[in-house]
mmCIF file of C-alpha atoms in Angstrom:
data_model
loop_
_atom_site.group_PDB
_atom_site.id
_atom_site.type_symbol
_atom_site.label_atom_id
_atom_site.label_comp_id
_atom_site.label_asym_id
_atom_site.label_seq_id
_atom_site.Cartn_x
_atom_site.Cartn_y
_atom_site.Cartn_z
ATOM 1 C CA MET A 1 0.000 0.000 0.000
ATOM 2 C CA SER A 2 1.321 3.441 -0.932
ATOM 3 C CA SER A 3 1.665 6.090 1.768
ATOM 4 C CA PRO A 4 -0.709 9.077 1.761
ATOM 5 C CA SER A 5 0.341 12.026 -0.391
ATOM 6 C CA ILE A 6 1.881 15.004 1.371
ATOM 7 C CA TYR A 7 0.694 17.312 -1.417
ATOM 8 C CA GLY A 8 -2.768 18.538 -2.357
ATOM 9 C CA ALA A 9 -4.563 21.286 -4.289
ATOM 10 C CA SER A 10 -7.289 23.204 -2.498
ATOM 11 C CA ARG A 11 -9.614 22.964 -5.522
ATOM 12 C CA ASP A 12 -9.633 19.170 -5.041
ATOM 13 C CA GLY A 13 -10.693 19.623 -1.433
ATOM 14 C CA TYR A 14 -13.613 21.766 -2.592
ATOM 15 C CA GLY A 15 -14.714 19.068 -5.037
ATOM 16 C CA ASN A 16 -14.438 16.338 -2.403
ATOM 17 C CA ALA A 17 -16.502 18.363 0.052
ATOM 18 C CA LEU A 18 -19.321 18.864 -2.458
ATOM 19 C CA LEU A 19 -19.653 15.099 -2.811
ATOM 20 C CA ARG A 20 -19.884 14.741 0.960
ATOM 21 C CA LEU A 21 -22.394 17.592 1.188
ATOM 22 C CA ALA A 22 -24.685 15.765 -1.225
ATOM 23 C CA ALA A 23 -26.125 14.028 1.839
ATOM 24 C CA ASN A 24 -27.938 17.322 2.468
ATOM 25 C CA PRO A 25 -30.796 17.429 -0.068
ATOM 26 C CA ASP A 26 -30.846 21.252 -0.026
ATOM 27 C CA VAL A 27 -27.333 21.529 -1.470
ATOM 28 C CA VAL A 28 -27.285 22.575 -5.139
ATOM 29 C CA VAL A 29 -24.167 23.097 -7.260
ATOM 30 C CA LEU A 30 -23.812 25.796 -9.927
ATOM 31 C CA GLU A 31 -21.170 25.990 -12.662
ATOM 32 C CA ALA A 32 -20.143 28.537 -15.272
ATOM 33 C CA ASP A 33 -18.573 26.213 -17.842
ATOM 34 C CA LEU A 34 -15.538 25.436 -15.667
ATOM 35 C CA GLY A 35 -16.662 22.523 -13.520
ATOM 36 C CA LYS A 36 -13.717 20.390 -14.594
ATOM 37 C CA SER A 37 -11.306 23.075 -13.414
ATOM 38 C CA THR A 38 -13.071 23.980 -10.162
ATOM 39 C CA LYS A 39 -13.748 20.266 -9.446
ATOM 40 C CA SER A 40 -17.502 20.664 -9.107
ATOM 41 C CA CYS A 41 -17.618 18.245 -12.061
ATOM 42 C CA HIS A 42 -17.539 15.278 -9.689
ATOM 43 C CA PHE A 43 -20.818 16.403 -8.104
ATOM 44 C CA ARG A 44 -22.341 16.989 -11.549
ATOM 45 C CA THR A 45 -21.419 13.465 -12.670
ATOM 46 C CA LYS A 46 -23.049 11.854 -9.646
ATOM 47 C CA TYR A 47 -25.935 14.291 -9.085
ATOM 48 C CA PRO A 48 -26.863 15.835 -12.456
ATOM 49 C CA ASP A 49 -30.367 16.733 -11.258
ATOM 50 C CA ARG A 50 -28.886 18.923 -8.518
ATOM 51 C CA THR A 51 -26.352 20.671 -10.755
ATOM 52 C CA ILE A 52 -27.092 23.756 -12.836
ATOM 53 C CA SER A 53 -24.707 24.621 -15.668
ATOM 54 C CA LEU A 54 -25.078 28.294 -16.572
ATOM 55 C CA GLY A 55 -22.460 28.455 -19.319
ATOM 56 C CA ILE A 56 -20.206 31.486 -19.586
ATOM 57 C CA ALA A 57 -22.665 33.672 -17.676
ATOM 58 C CA GLU A 58 -21.209 34.480 -14.276
ATOM 59 C CA GLN A 59 -23.626 37.314 -13.520
ATOM 60 C CA ASN A 60 -26.595 35.043 -14.170
ATOM 61 C CA MET A 61 -25.030 32.326 -12.026
ATOM 62 C CA MET A 62 -24.796 34.658 -9.028
ATOM 63 C CA LEU A 63 -28.446 35.687 -9.312
ATOM 64 C CA VAL A 64 -29.589 32.089 -9.798
ATOM 65 C CA ALA A 65 -27.662 31.282 -6.611
ATOM 66 C CA ALA A 66 -29.455 34.161 -4.884
ATOM 67 C CA GLY A 67 -32.833 32.873 -6.026
ATOM 68 C CA LEU A 68 -32.079 29.351 -4.841
ATOM 69 C CA ALA A 69 -30.865 30.599 -1.463
ATOM 70 C CA SER A 70 -33.960 32.751 -0.991
ATOM 71 C CA SER A 71 -36.031 29.618 -1.664
ATOM 72 C CA GLY A 72 -34.354 27.586 1.065
ATOM 73 C CA LYS A 73 -31.667 25.849 -0.985
ATOM 74 C CA ILE A 74 -27.936 26.046 -0.236
ATOM 75 C CA PRO A 75 -26.158 26.890 -3.500
ATOM 76 C CA PHE A 76 -22.437 26.441 -4.120
ATOM 77 C CA ALA A 77 -21.369 28.385 -7.217
ATOM 78 C CA SER A 78 -17.880 28.138 -8.679
ATOM 79 C CA THR A 79 -15.765 29.596 -11.469
ATOM 80 C CA PHE A 80 -12.275 31.055 -11.742
ATOM 81 C CA ALA A 81 -11.596 33.691 -9.087
ATOM 82 C CA ILE A 82 -11.039 36.353 -11.728
ATOM 83 C CA PHE A 83 -14.413 35.580 -13.334
ATOM 84 C CA THR A 84 -16.326 35.927 -10.053
ATOM 85 C CA GLU A 85 -15.455 39.602 -10.343
ATOM 86 C CA ARG A 86 -17.659 39.876 -13.436
ATOM 87 C CA GLY A 87 -20.592 39.206 -11.165
ATOM 88 C CA PHE A 88 -19.574 41.523 -8.338
ATOM 89 C CA GLU A 89 -22.668 43.727 -8.553
ATOM 90 C CA GLN A 90 -24.913 40.653 -8.470
ATOM 91 C CA ILE A 91 -22.984 39.248 -5.526
ATOM 92 C CA ARG A 92 -23.197 42.571 -3.718
ATOM 93 C CA ASN A 93 -26.870 43.313 -4.243
ATOM 94 C CA GLY A 94 -28.318 39.857 -4.803
ATOM 95 C CA ILE A 95 -26.398 37.786 -2.249
ATOM 96 C CA ALA A 96 -24.464 39.865 0.305
ATOM 97 C CA ARG A 97 -26.973 42.674 0.879
ATOM 98 C CA PRO A 98 -29.815 40.316 1.892
ATOM 99 C CA GLY A 99 -27.302 38.044 3.687
ATOM 100 C CA LEU A 100 -28.285 34.900 1.792
ATOM 101 C CA ASN A 101 -26.747 31.508 2.495
ATOM 102 C CA ALA A 102 -25.011 31.244 -0.891
ATOM 103 C CA HIS A 103 -21.395 30.197 -1.285
ATOM 104 C CA ILE A 104 -19.028 31.277 -4.037
ATOM 105 C CA CYS A 105 -15.798 29.473 -4.845
ATOM 106 C CA GLY A 106 -13.177 31.300 -6.902
ATOM 107 C CA SER A 107 -10.642 28.775 -8.178
ATOM 108 C CA HIS A 108 -7.231 29.429 -9.746
ATOM 109 C CA GLY A 109 -6.655 32.443 -7.511
ATOM 110 C CA GLY A 110 -3.518 34.571 -7.297
ATOM 111 C CA ILE A 111 -0.350 34.513 -9.385
ATOM 112 C CA HIS A 112 -0.069 30.808 -8.537
ATOM 113 C CA THR A 113 -2.162 30.394 -11.707
ATOM 114 C CA GLY A 114 1.087 31.164 -13.531
ATOM 115 C CA SER A 115 0.990 30.476 -17.265
ATOM 116 C CA ASP A 116 -2.617 31.668 -17.659
ATOM 117 C CA GLY A 117 -1.217 35.202 -17.563
ATOM 118 C CA SER A 118 -1.952 38.391 -15.674
ATOM 119 C CA SER A 119 -5.473 38.781 -17.084
ATOM 120 C CA ALA A 120 -6.446 35.535 -15.330
ATOM 121 C CA GLN A 121 -4.580 36.170 -12.079
ATOM 122 C CA SER A 122 -6.896 37.540 -9.408
ATOM 123 C CA ILE A 123 -4.644 39.453 -7.050
ATOM 124 C CA GLU A 124 -7.491 41.569 -5.658
ATOM 125 C CA ASP A 125 -10.380 39.158 -5.020
ATOM 126 C CA LEU A 126 -9.933 38.778 -1.262
ATOM 127 C CA ALA A 127 -9.844 42.561 -0.887
ATOM 128 C CA ILE A 128 -12.969 43.025 -2.993
ATOM 129 C CA TYR A 129 -15.057 40.510 -1.059
ATOM 130 C CA ARG A 130 -13.714 41.683 2.309
ATOM 131 C CA THR A 131 -15.463 44.997 1.692
ATOM 132 C CA LEU A 132 -18.917 43.403 1.509
ATOM 133 C CA PRO A 133 -20.974 43.387 4.721
ATOM 134 C CA ASN A 134 -22.185 39.910 5.771
ATOM 135 C CA MET A 135 -19.518 38.177 3.641
ATOM 136 C CA THR A 136 -17.193 35.530 5.076
ATOM 137 C CA VAL A 137 -13.894 35.332 3.159
ATOM 138 C CA ILE A 138 -11.750 32.183 3.232
ATOM 139 C CA HIS A 139 -8.468 31.094 1.612
ATOM 140 C CA PRO A 140 -7.445 27.520 2.576
ATOM 141 C CA SER A 141 -3.825 26.378 2.506
ATOM 142 C CA ASP A 142 -4.305 22.858 1.123
ATOM 143 C CA ASP A 143 -6.879 20.304 -0.010
ATOM 144 C CA LEU A 144 -7.668 18.971 3.456
ATOM 145 C CA SER A 145 -8.377 22.393 4.931
ATOM 146 C CA ALA A 146 -10.417 23.375 1.866
ATOM 147 C CA GLU A 147 -12.537 20.258 2.276
ATOM 148 C CA GLU A 148 -13.107 20.844 5.983
ATOM 149 C CA LEU A 149 -13.924 24.535 5.585
ATOM 150 C CA THR A 150 -16.322 23.853 2.703
ATOM 151 C CA MET A 151 -18.124 21.292 4.847
ATOM 152 C CA GLN A 152 -18.631 23.951 7.525
ATOM 153 C CA LEU A 153 -20.055 26.489 5.081
ATOM 154 C CA VAL A 154 -23.354 24.631 4.883
ATOM 155 C CA ASN A 155 -24.079 25.695 8.467
ATOM 156 C CA LEU A 156 -22.943 29.284 7.995
ATOM 157 C CA ASP A 157 -25.642 31.899 8.433
ATOM 158 C CA GLY A 158 -24.807 34.093 5.461
ATOM 159 C CA PRO A 159 -22.786 34.223 2.232
ATOM 160 C CA SER A 160 -19.159 33.312 1.689
ATOM 161 C CA TYR A 161 -16.329 33.605 -0.793
ATOM 162 C CA MET A 162 -13.649 30.907 -0.824
ATOM 163 C CA ARG A 163 -10.534 31.164 -2.958
ATOM 164 C CA THR A 164 -8.913 27.901 -4.093
ATOM 165 C CA VAL A 165 -5.878 27.205 -6.282
ATOM 166 C CA ARG A 166 -4.994 24.861 -9.125
ATOM 167 C CA ASN A 167 -1.522 23.625 -8.192
ATOM 168 C CA LYS A 168 -0.700 21.150 -5.470
ATOM 169 C CA VAL A 169 1.292 22.388 -2.492
ATOM 170 C CA GLN A 170 2.714 20.644 0.547
ATOM 171 C CA ARG A 171 -0.073 19.896 2.986
ATOM 172 C CA THR A 172 -0.367 21.884 6.174
ATOM 173 C CA TYR A 173 -2.687 19.347 7.788
ATOM 174 C CA ASP A 174 -3.281 15.611 8.002
ATOM 175 C CA GLU A 175 -6.447 13.603 8.570
ATOM 176 C CA ILE A 176 -6.225 14.227 12.326
ATOM 177 C CA THR A 177 -5.130 17.865 12.560
ATOM 178 C CA LYS A 178 -7.684 18.988 9.971
ATOM 179 C CA ASN A 179 -10.327 18.415 12.654
ATOM 180 C CA ASN A 180 -8.975 21.480 14.492
ATOM 181 C CA ILE A 181 -9.955 23.803 11.637
ATOM 182 C CA LYS A 182 -12.835 26.175 12.292
ATOM 183 C CA ILE A 183 -14.150 29.080 10.237
ATOM 184 C CA GLY A 184 -13.108 32.342 11.884
ATOM 185 C CA LYS A 185 -10.297 30.807 13.946
ATOM 186 C CA GLY A 186 -6.662 30.822 12.857
ATOM 187 C CA ASN A 187 -4.562 27.708 13.405
ATOM 188 C CA VAL A 188 -1.173 27.780 15.147
ATOM 189 C CA ILE A 189 1.104 25.540 13.061
ATOM 190 C CA MET A 190 4.378 26.341 14.868
ATOM 191 C CA SER A 191 4.969 28.244 18.093
ATOM 192 C CA GLY A 192 7.814 30.595 19.016
ATOM 193 C CA ASP A 193 8.423 33.893 20.814
ATOM 194 C CA ASP A 194 10.673 35.864 18.459
ATOM 195 C CA VAL A 195 8.451 36.648 15.466
ATOM 196 C CA ALA A 196 5.023 35.636 14.152
ATOM 197 C CA ILE A 197 4.336 34.802 10.508
ATOM 198 C CA VAL A 198 0.646 34.946 9.601
ATOM 199 C CA ALA A 199 -0.140 33.454 6.204
ATOM 200 C CA CYS A 200 -2.975 32.156 4.073
ATOM 201 C CA GLY A 201 -3.327 29.921 1.038
ATOM 202 C CA VAL A 202 -0.208 28.673 -0.732
ATOM 203 C CA MET A 203 1.973 30.979 1.359
ATOM 204 C CA VAL A 204 1.429 28.865 4.481
ATOM 205 C CA SER A 205 3.746 26.107 3.250
ATOM 206 C CA LYS A 206 6.397 28.685 2.315
ATOM 207 C CA SER A 207 6.050 30.278 5.755
ATOM 208 C CA ILE A 208 6.619 26.923 7.430
ATOM 209 C CA GLU A 209 9.761 26.441 5.330
ATOM 210 C CA ALA A 210 11.012 29.886 6.345
ATOM 211 C CA ALA A 211 10.292 29.189 10.016
ATOM 212 C CA LYS A 212 12.306 25.958 9.921
ATOM 213 C CA ILE A 213 15.305 27.772 8.434
ATOM 214 C CA LEU A 214 15.018 30.534 11.029
ATOM 215 C CA LYS A 215 14.877 27.958 13.813
ATOM 216 C CA GLU A 216 18.225 26.584 12.636
ATOM 217 C CA GLU A 217 19.560 30.123 13.098
ATOM 218 C CA GLY A 218 18.209 30.270 16.642
ATOM 219 C CA ILE A 219 15.097 32.308 15.839
ATOM 220 C CA ASN A 220 11.868 30.829 17.180
ATOM 221 C CA VAL A 221 8.836 31.540 15.016
ATOM 222 C CA THR A 222 5.087 31.302 15.443
ATOM 223 C CA VAL A 223 3.384 30.340 12.175
ATOM 224 C CA ILE A 224 -0.348 30.943 11.814
ATOM 225 C CA ASP A 225 -2.609 29.622 9.063
ATOM 226 C CA MET A 226 -5.143 32.456 8.913
ATOM 227 C CA HIS A 227 -7.463 30.714 6.475
ATOM 228 C CA THR A 228 -10.373 33.000 7.370
ATOM 229 C CA ILE A 229 -9.606 36.543 6.262
ATOM 230 C CA LYS A 230 -13.024 37.781 7.383
ATOM 231 C CA PRO A 231 -14.053 37.575 10.150
ATOM 232 C CA LEU A 232 -10.448 37.910 11.283
ATOM 233 C CA ASP A 233 -9.389 36.036 14.409
ATOM 234 C CA THR A 234 -8.505 39.207 16.297
ATOM 235 C CA GLU A 235 -8.112 37.361 19.593
ATOM 236 C CA LEU A 236 -5.267 35.319 18.113
ATOM 237 C CA ILE A 237 -3.731 38.421 16.511
ATOM 238 C CA ASP A 238 -3.782 40.169 19.898
ATOM 239 C CA SER A 239 -2.117 37.141 21.488
ATOM 240 C CA ILE A 240 0.763 36.849 19.020
ATOM 241 C CA SER A 241 1.260 40.621 18.962
ATOM 242 C CA SER A 242 1.726 40.570 22.713
ATOM 243 C CA LYS A 243 3.967 37.501 22.666
ATOM 244 C CA CYS A 244 6.186 38.120 19.633
ATOM 245 C CA LYS A 245 6.104 41.935 19.381
ATOM 246 C CA CYS A 246 6.464 41.772 15.564
ATOM 247 C CA ILE A 247 4.554 40.192 12.667
ATOM 248 C CA VAL A 248 5.094 39.146 9.059
ATOM 249 C CA THR A 249 2.080 38.549 6.825
ATOM 250 C CA ALA A 250 2.328 36.402 3.688
ATOM 251 C CA GLU A 251 -0.258 36.092 0.933
ATOM 252 C CA ASP A 252 -0.481 35.409 -2.804
ATOM 253 C CA HIS A 253 -2.550 38.567 -3.177
ATOM 254 C CA SER A 254 -2.103 42.310 -3.329
ATOM 255 C CA VAL A 255 -0.731 43.861 -0.164
ATOM 256 C CA ILE A 256 -3.606 46.327 -0.547
ATOM 257 C CA GLY A 257 -6.786 45.097 1.107
ATOM 258 C CA GLY A 258 -5.872 41.491 1.851
ATOM 259 C CA LEU A 259 -4.663 39.617 4.920
ATOM 260 C CA GLY A 260 -1.845 42.037 5.709
ATOM 261 C CA SER A 261 -4.204 44.979 5.469
ATOM 262 C CA ALA A 262 -6.785 43.277 7.688
ATOM 263 C CA ILE A 263 -4.220 42.662 10.425
ATOM 264 C CA SER A 264 -2.741 46.156 10.095
ATOM 265 C CA GLU A 265 -6.203 47.715 10.332
ATOM 266 C CA HIS A 266 -6.873 45.834 13.549
ATOM 267 C CA ASN A 267 -3.467 46.431 15.091
ATOM 268 C CA SER A 268 -3.552 50.155 14.326
ATOM 269 C CA LYS A 269 -6.187 50.404 17.052
ATOM 270 C CA THR A 270 -4.784 47.975 19.595
ATOM 271 C CA ASN A 271 -1.258 46.633 19.013
ATOM 272 C CA LEU A 272 1.378 49.019 17.668
ATOM 273 C CA VAL A 273 3.919 46.365 16.657
ATOM 274 C CA PRO A 274 6.109 46.245 13.513
ATOM 275 C CA ILE A 275 4.436 44.500 10.561
ATOM 276 C CA GLU A 276 6.161 43.447 7.330
ATOM 277 C CA MET A 277 3.826 42.441 4.500
ATOM 278 C CA ILE A 278 4.785 39.874 1.866
ATOM 279 C CA GLY A 279 2.429 40.040 -1.111
ATOM 280 C CA VAL A 280 1.995 41.482 -4.583
ATOM 281 C CA ASN A 281 3.169 45.087 -4.410
ATOM 282 C CA ASP A 282 0.605 47.100 -6.367
ATOM 283 C CA LYS A 283 1.250 45.594 -9.792
ATOM 284 C CA PHE A 284 -0.203 43.005 -12.125
ATOM 285 C CA GLY A 285 1.305 39.582 -12.637
ATOM 286 C CA GLU A 286 2.988 38.075 -15.663
ATOM 287 C CA SER A 287 2.763 34.855 -17.642
ATOM 288 C CA GLY A 288 5.146 32.097 -16.605
ATOM 289 C CA ASP A 289 5.861 29.209 -14.285
ATOM 290 C CA SER A 290 4.283 29.836 -10.893
ATOM 291 C CA GLU A 291 7.510 29.419 -8.929
ATOM 292 C CA GLU A 292 9.344 31.785 -11.281
ATOM 293 C CA LEU A 293 6.569 34.328 -10.788
ATOM 294 C CA PHE A 294 6.878 33.973 -7.027
ATOM 295 C CA GLU A 295 10.538 34.948 -7.362
ATOM 296 C CA ILE A 296 9.722 37.914 -9.610
ATOM 297 C CA MET A 297 7.018 39.087 -7.186
ATOM 298 C CA ASN A 298 9.181 38.510 -4.088
ATOM 299 C CA LEU A 299 6.889 35.864 -2.632
ATOM 300 C CA THR A 300 9.516 33.218 -1.854
ATOM 301 C CA THR A 301 10.599 31.478 1.321
ATOM 302 C CA VAL A 302 13.699 33.702 1.360
ATOM 303 C CA ASP A 303 11.546 36.830 1.128
ATOM 304 C CA ILE A 304 9.518 35.687 4.134
ATOM 305 C CA LEU A 305 12.692 34.847 6.036
ATOM 306 C CA ASN A 306 14.204 38.273 5.356
ATOM 307 C CA ALA A 307 10.957 40.020 6.297
ATOM 308 C CA ALA A 308 10.984 38.178 9.623
ATOM 309 C CA LYS A 309 14.460 39.506 10.382
ATOM 310 C CA GLU A 310 13.472 43.016 9.307
ATOM 311 C CA SER A 311 10.422 43.001 11.571
ATOM 312 C CA MET A 312 12.530 41.796 14.499
ATOM 313 C CA ALA A 313 15.017 44.609 13.894
ATOM 314 C CA ARG A 314 12.154 47.116 14.178
ATOM 315 C CA LYS A 315 10.995 45.954 17.613
#
């Protein structure tokens, strides 16, 4: 028997969760011609009567989801993260404003999409959906956390946006530790007193790598998987701010409006500690291999490591 894989793509976790959620007869899945890519295709194959394919019509898909939710169903609508933005007005007025229990999954998020090019790389989606009242915003780090968080969405009282990615990354969790994941609560992956690294999505695995290197240099690091960007786990942020006295944030997203901004906004009122933000610095991506793009955009393990040292120097 082969050993379990240590790698997984969050989009696969989303697809696996939909199959498990089929036990709830109110769950309905919506697609916009990209079910194979978002992994909702597995639900469609097994439950065609509970799947609605809208074609390349994202705005219509969002309003169909709103109608289903207002009728007591629990819709899960997916497309590429960049294409969810086409339906922003419908999400705002049709789903978020009335606080409907409709759940949007934006796959292939961030520059991790790589060769699809800058026009397909959503570097602003988390910021956009953070601004909407009633909206929960989630960015899982691997397939297991994506599956667990998607399972919890069915009991959420209100709408959500979850960003998933195409490529496999090293898993943050296993079949046991994934049970500690809860919407709205960050997870402490490593614990140390010198500096805290708070990350989401694919940047969690890179943050763990950076923390291990720093430990070899005698620097003890707390690593947080802040999978829920909104509502932010402010209690945990207060705790690590008090303990470590400096923070690094890491995200495959613009530094404007994302995880780093959310933490900075909170800490500006309560915890005046140095914060270094690793993210896309107010520019669009490029077309290329995802790891090469991470180097170009300064989103590597080394960048996180250096930011940790810089934040410590500012204490």
